[in-house]
PDB file of C-alpha atoms and ligand atoms in Angstrom:
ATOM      1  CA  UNK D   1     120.223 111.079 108.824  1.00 74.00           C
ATOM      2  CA  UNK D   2     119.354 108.063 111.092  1.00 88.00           C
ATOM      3  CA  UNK D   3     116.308 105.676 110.535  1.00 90.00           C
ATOM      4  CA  UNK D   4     114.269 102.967 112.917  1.00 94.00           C
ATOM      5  CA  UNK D   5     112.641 100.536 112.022  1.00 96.00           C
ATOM      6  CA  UNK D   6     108.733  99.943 113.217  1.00 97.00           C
ATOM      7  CA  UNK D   7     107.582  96.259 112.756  1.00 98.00           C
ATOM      8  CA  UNK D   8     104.839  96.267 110.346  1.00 98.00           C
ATOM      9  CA  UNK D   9     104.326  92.085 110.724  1.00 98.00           C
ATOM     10  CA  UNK D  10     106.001  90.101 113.792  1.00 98.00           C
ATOM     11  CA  UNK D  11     107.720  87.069 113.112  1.00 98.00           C
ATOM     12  CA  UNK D  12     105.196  84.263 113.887  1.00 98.00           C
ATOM     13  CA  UNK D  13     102.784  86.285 111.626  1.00 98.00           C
ATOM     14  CA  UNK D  14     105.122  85.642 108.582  1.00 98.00           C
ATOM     15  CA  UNK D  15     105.956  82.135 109.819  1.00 98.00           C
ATOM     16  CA  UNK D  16     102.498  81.302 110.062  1.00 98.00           C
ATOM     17  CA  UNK D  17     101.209  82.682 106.714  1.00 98.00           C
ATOM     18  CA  UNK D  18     104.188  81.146 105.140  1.00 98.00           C
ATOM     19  CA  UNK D  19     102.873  77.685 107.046  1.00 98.00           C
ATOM     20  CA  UNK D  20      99.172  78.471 105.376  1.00 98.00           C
ATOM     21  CA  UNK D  21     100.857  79.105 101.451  1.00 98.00           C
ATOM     22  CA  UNK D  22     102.972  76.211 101.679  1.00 98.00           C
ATOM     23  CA  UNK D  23     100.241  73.801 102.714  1.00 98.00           C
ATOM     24  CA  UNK D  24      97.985  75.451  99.673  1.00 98.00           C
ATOM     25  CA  UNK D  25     100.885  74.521  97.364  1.00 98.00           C
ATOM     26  CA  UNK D  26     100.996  71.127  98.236  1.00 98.00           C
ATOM     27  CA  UNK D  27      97.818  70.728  97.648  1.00 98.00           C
ATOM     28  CA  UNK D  28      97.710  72.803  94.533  1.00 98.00           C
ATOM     29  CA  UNK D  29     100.864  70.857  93.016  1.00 98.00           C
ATOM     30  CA  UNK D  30      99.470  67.331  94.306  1.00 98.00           C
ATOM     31  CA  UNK D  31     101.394  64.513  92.229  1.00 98.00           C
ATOM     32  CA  UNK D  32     103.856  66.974  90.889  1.00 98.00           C
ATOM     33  CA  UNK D  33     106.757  67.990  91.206  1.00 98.00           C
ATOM     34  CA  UNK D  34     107.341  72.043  91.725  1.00 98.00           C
ATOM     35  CA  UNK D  35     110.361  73.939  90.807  1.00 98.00           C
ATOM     36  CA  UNK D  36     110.783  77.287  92.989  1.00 98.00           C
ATOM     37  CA  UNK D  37     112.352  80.013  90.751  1.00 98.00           C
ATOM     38  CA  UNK D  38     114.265  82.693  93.662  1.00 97.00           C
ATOM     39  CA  UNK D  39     113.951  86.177  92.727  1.00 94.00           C
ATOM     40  CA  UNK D  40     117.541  87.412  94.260  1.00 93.00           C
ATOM     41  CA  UNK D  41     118.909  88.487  96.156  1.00 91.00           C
ATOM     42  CA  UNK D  42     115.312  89.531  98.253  1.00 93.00           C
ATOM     43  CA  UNK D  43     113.439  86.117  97.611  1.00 96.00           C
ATOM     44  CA  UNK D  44     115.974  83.782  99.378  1.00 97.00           C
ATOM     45  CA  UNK D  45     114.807  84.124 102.703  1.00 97.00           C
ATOM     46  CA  UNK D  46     111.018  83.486 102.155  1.00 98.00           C
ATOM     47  CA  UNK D  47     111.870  80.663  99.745  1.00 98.00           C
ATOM     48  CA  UNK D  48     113.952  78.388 101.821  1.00 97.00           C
ATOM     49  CA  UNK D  49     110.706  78.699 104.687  1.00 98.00           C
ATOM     50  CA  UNK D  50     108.368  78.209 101.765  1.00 98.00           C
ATOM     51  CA  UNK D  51     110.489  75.058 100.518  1.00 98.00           C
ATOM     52  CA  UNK D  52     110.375  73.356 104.057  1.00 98.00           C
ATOM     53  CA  UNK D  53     106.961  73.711 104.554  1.00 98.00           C
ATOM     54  CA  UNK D  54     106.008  72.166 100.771  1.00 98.00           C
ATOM     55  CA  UNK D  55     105.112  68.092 100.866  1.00 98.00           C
ATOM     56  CA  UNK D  56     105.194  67.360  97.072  1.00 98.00           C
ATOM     57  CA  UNK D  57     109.095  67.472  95.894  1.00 98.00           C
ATOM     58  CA  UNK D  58     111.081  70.398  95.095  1.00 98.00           C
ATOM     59  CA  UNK D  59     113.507  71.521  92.925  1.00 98.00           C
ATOM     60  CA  UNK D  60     114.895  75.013  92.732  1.00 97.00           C
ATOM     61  CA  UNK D  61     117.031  77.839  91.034  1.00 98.00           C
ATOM     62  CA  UNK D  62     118.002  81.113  91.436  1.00 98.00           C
ATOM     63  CA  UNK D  63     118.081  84.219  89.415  1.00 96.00           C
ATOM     64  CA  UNK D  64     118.817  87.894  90.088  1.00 94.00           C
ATOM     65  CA  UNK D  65     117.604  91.029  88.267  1.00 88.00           C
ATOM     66  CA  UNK D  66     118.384  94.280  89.091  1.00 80.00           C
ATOM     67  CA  UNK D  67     115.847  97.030  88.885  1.00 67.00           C
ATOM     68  CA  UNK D  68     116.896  99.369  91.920  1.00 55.00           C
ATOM     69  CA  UNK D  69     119.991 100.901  92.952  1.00 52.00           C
ATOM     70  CA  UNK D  70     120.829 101.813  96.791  1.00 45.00           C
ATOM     71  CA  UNK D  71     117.627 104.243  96.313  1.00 49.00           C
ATOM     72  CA  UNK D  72     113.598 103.634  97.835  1.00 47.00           C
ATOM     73  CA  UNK D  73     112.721 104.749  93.891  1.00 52.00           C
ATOM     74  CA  UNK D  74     112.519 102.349  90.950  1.00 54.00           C
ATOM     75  CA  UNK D  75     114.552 103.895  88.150  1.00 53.00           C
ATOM     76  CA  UNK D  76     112.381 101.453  85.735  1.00 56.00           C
ATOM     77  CA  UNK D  77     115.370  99.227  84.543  1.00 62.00           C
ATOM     78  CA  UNK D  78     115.346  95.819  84.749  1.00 78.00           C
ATOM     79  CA  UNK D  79     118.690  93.430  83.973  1.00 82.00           C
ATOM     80  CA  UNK D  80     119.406  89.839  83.882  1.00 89.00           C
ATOM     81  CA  UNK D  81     122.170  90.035  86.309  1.00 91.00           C
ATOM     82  CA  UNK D  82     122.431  86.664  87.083  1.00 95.00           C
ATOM     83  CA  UNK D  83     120.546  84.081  84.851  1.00 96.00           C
ATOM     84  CA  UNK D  84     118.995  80.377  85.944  1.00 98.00           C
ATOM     85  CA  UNK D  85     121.343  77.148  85.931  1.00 98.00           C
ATOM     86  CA  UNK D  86     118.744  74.881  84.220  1.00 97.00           C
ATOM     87  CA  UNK D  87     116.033  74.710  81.749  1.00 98.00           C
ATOM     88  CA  UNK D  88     112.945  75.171  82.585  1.00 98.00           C
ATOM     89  CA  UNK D  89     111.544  73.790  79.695  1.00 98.00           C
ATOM     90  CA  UNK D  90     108.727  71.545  80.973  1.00 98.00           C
ATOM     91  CA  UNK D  91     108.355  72.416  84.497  1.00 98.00           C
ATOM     92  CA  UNK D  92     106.058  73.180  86.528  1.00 98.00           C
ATOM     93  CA  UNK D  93     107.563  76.899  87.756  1.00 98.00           C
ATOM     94  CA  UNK D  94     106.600  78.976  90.284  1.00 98.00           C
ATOM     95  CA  UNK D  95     108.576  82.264  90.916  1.00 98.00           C
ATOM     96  CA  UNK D  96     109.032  83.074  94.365  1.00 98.00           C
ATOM     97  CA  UNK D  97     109.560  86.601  95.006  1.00 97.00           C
ATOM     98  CA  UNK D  98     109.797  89.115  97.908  1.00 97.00           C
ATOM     99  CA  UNK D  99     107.618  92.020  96.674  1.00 97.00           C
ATOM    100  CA  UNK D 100     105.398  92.884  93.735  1.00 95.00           C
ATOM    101  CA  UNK D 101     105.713  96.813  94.024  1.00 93.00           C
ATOM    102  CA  UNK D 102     105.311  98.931  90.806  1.00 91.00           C
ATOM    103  CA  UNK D 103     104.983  95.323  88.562  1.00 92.00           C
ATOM    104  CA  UNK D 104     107.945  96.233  86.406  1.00 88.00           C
ATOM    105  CA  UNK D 105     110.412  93.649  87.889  1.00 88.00           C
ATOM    106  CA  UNK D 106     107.810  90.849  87.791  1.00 91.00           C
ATOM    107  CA  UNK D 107     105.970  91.655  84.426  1.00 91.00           C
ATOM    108  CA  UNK D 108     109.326  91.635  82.225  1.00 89.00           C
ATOM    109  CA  UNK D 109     110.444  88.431  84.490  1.00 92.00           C
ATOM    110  CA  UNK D 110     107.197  86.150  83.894  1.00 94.00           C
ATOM    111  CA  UNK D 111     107.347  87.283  79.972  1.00 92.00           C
ATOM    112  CA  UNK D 112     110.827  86.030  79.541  1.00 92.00           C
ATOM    113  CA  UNK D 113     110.402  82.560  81.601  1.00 96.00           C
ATOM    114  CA  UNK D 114     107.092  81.868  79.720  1.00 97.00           C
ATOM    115  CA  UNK D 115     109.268  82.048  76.555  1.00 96.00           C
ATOM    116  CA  UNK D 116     110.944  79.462  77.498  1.00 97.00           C
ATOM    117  CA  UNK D 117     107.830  76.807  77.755  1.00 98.00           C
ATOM    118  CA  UNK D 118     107.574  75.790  81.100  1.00 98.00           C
ATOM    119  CA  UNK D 119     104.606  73.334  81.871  1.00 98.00           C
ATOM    120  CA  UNK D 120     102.866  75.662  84.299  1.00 98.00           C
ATOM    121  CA  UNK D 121     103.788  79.365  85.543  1.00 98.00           C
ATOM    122  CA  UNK D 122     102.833  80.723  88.705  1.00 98.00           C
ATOM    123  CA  UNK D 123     104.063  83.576  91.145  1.00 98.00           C
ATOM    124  CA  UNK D 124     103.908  83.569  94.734  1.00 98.00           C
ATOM    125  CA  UNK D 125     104.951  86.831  96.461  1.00 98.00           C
ATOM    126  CA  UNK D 126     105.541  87.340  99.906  1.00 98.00           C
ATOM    127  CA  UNK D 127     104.314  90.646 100.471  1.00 98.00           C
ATOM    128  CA  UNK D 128     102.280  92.698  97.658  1.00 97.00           C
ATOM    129  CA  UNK D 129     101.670  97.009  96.960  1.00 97.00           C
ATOM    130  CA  UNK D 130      98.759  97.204  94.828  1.00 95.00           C
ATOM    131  CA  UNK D 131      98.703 101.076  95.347  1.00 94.00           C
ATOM    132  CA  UNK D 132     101.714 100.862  93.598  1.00 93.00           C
ATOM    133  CA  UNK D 133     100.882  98.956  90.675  1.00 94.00           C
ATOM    134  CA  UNK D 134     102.427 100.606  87.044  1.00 92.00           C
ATOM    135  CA  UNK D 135     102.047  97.557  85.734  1.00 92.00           C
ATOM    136  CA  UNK D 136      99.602  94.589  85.791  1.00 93.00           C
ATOM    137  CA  UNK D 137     101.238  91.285  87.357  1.00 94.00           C
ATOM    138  CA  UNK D 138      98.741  88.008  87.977  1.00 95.00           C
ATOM    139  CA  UNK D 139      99.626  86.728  91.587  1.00 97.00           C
ATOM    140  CA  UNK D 140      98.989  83.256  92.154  1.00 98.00           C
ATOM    141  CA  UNK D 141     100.086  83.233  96.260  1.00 98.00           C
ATOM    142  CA  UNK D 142     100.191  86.600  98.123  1.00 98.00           C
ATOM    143  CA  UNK D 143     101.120  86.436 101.824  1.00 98.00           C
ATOM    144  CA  UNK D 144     100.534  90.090 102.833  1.00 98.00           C
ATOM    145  CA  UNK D 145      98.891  93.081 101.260  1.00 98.00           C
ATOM    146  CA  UNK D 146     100.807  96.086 102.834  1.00 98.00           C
ATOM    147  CA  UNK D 147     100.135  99.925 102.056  1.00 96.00           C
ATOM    148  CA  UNK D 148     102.671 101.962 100.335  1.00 95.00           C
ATOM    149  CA  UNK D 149     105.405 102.338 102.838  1.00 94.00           C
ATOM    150  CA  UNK D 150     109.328 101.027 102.344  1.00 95.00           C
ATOM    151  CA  UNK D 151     109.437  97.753 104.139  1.00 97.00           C
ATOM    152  CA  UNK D 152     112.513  95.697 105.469  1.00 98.00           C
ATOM    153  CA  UNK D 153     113.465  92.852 106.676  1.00 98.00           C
ATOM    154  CA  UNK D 154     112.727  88.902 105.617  1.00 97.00           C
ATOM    155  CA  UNK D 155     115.424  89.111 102.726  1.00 97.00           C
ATOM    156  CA  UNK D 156     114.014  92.706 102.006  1.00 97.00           C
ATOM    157  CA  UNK D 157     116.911  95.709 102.425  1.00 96.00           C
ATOM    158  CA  UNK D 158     117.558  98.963 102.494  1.00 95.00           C
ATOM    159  CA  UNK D 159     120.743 100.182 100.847  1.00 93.00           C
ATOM    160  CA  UNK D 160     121.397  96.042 101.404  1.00 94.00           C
ATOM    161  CA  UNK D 161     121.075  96.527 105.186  1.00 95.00           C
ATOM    162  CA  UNK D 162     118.154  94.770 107.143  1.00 97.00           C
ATOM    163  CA  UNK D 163     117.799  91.577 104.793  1.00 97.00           C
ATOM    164  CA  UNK D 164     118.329  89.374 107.974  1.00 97.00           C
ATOM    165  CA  UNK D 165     115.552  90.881 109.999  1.00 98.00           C
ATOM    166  CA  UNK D 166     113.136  87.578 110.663  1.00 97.00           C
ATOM    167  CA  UNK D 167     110.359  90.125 110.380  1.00 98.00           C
ATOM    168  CA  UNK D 168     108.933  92.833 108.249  1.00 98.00           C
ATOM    169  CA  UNK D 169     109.356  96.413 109.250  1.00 98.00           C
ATOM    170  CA  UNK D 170     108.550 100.553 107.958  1.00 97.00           C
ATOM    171  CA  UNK D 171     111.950 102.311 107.684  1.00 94.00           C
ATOM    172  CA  UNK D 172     111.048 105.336 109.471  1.00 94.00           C
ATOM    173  CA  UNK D 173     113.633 108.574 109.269  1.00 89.00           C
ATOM    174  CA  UNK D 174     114.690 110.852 112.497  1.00 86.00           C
ATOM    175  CA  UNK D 175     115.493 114.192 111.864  1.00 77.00           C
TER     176      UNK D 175
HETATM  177  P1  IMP N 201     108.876  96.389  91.201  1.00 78.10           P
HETATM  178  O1  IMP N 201     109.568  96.068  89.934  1.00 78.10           O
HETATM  179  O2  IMP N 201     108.654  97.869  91.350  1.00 78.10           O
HETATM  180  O3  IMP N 201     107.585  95.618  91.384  1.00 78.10           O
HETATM  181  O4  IMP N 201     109.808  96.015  92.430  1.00 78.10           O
HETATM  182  C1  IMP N 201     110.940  95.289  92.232  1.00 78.10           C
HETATM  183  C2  IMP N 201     111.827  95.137  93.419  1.00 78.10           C
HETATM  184  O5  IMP N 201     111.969  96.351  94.147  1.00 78.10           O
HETATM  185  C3  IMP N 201     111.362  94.150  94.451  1.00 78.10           C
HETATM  186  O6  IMP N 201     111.590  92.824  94.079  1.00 78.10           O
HETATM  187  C4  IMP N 201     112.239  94.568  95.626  1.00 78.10           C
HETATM  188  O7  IMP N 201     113.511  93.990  95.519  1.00 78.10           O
HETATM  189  C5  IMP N 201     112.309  96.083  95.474  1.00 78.10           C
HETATM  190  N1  IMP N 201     111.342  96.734  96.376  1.00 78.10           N
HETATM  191  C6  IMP N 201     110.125  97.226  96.082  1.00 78.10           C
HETATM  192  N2  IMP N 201     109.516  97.742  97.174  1.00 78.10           N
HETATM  193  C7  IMP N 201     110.394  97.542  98.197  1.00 78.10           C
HETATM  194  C8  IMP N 201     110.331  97.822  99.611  1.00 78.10           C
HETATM  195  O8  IMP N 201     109.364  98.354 100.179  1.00 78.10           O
HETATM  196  N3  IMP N 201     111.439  97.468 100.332  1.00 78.10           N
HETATM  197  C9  IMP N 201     112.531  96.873  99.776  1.00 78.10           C
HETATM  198  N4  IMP N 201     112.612  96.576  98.475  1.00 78.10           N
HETATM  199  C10 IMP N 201     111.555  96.911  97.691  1.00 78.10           C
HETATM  200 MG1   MG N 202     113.046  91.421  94.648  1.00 78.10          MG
END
C-alpha cells in the first residue's frame, strides 16, 4: 500500500503561530528564566523554533517516552525510555510537546514531573485532538486545533518517516 501526503498547515502558517506563542511566552515568563522540557523524539523540531523565538533565557532538556509502536493506534503504554539530565526541582518548566492526542502520554508525563517540585508547570503543544481526548490534559499554549486525522510532518512521523517535513500534513492511503 502507498500513501500521500495532503498539507493540512503550510509552512509559514506554523512559523508564524510558532512566532505568536513564543512572543506570549516571553511575556508570560517576564523576569524568569524558562526551562523547555522536549517530548522526544516528536517535540524537537517545534522546540528549537519555539526556543529562538523566546526573549527571556532558556534552558532545556530532553526526554523520550514511548507510547506507540510503528502503528496510527495508541496501545495505551507509556515508558520512560529516556529520562531528563537535570533536576527540575525549582524551575520554572514548561513541556513542549508535538501532539496532545488521546491525553495518555501527557497526563502520566505532567504527574511524574510535578512530583518532582518544579516552581511552575506548564504545557505547550504544537498541534492538539480534542475529539480524541481519553484523558483530561490542561494546555497552557496550543498552536493548532486539528480534527481527528493522522498528521505528519514538523518532527511528527509515520512509522518514523516524515519527521523532517517543515509542514504538517494528512497521511492519505492509495489503493
Ligand atoms: P497521546 O498519548 O495519545 O496523547 O499521544 C501521544 C503521542 O502519540 C504523541 O506525542 C505523538 O508522538 C503520537 N501521535 C498522536 N497522534 C499522532 C498523529 O496524528 N501523528 C503522529 N503521531 C501522533
Ligand atoms: Mg510525542
Amino acid at each position: 500500500m502507498s500513501e500521500h501526503i495532503r498539507v493540512l498547515l503550510t509552512e509559514e502558517e506554523v512559523d508564524d503561530r510558532i512566532q505568536a506563542i513564543g512572543e506570549q511566552v516571553s511575556r508570560d515568563y517576564a523576569g524568569k528564566q524558562v526551562h523547555l522540557v522536549c517530548v522526544l523524539k516528536g517535540g524537537s523540531f517545534f522546540m528549537c523554533e519555539l526556543a529562538k523565538r523566546i526573549t527571556v533565557p532558556v534552558s532545556l532538556d530532553f526526554m523520550a517516552v514511548s507510547s506507540y509502536g510503528a502503528t496510527t493506534k495508541s496501545s495505551g503504554v507509556v515508558k520512560i525510555v529516556k529520562d531528563l539530565d537535570e533536576t527540575i526541582k525549582g524551575k520554572d518548566v514548561l513541556v513542549v510537546e508535538d501532539i496532545v492526542d488521546s491525553g495518555r502520554t501527557l497526563s502520566y508525563l505532567l504527574e511524574m514531573l510535578k512530583s518532582r517540585e518544579p516552581a511552575s508547570l506548564r504545557l505547550c503543544t504544537l498541534l492538539d485532538k480534542p475529539d480524541r481526548r481519553v484523558v483530561p490534559v490542561d494546555v497552557d499554549y496550543t498552536g493548532f486545533q486539528i480534527p481527528d486525522e493522522f498528521v505528519v510532518g514538523y518532527g511528527l512521523d509515520y512509522a518514523q518517516r516524515y519527521r523532517n517535513l517543515p509542514y504538517i500534513g494528512v497521511v492519505e492511503f492509495d489503493d
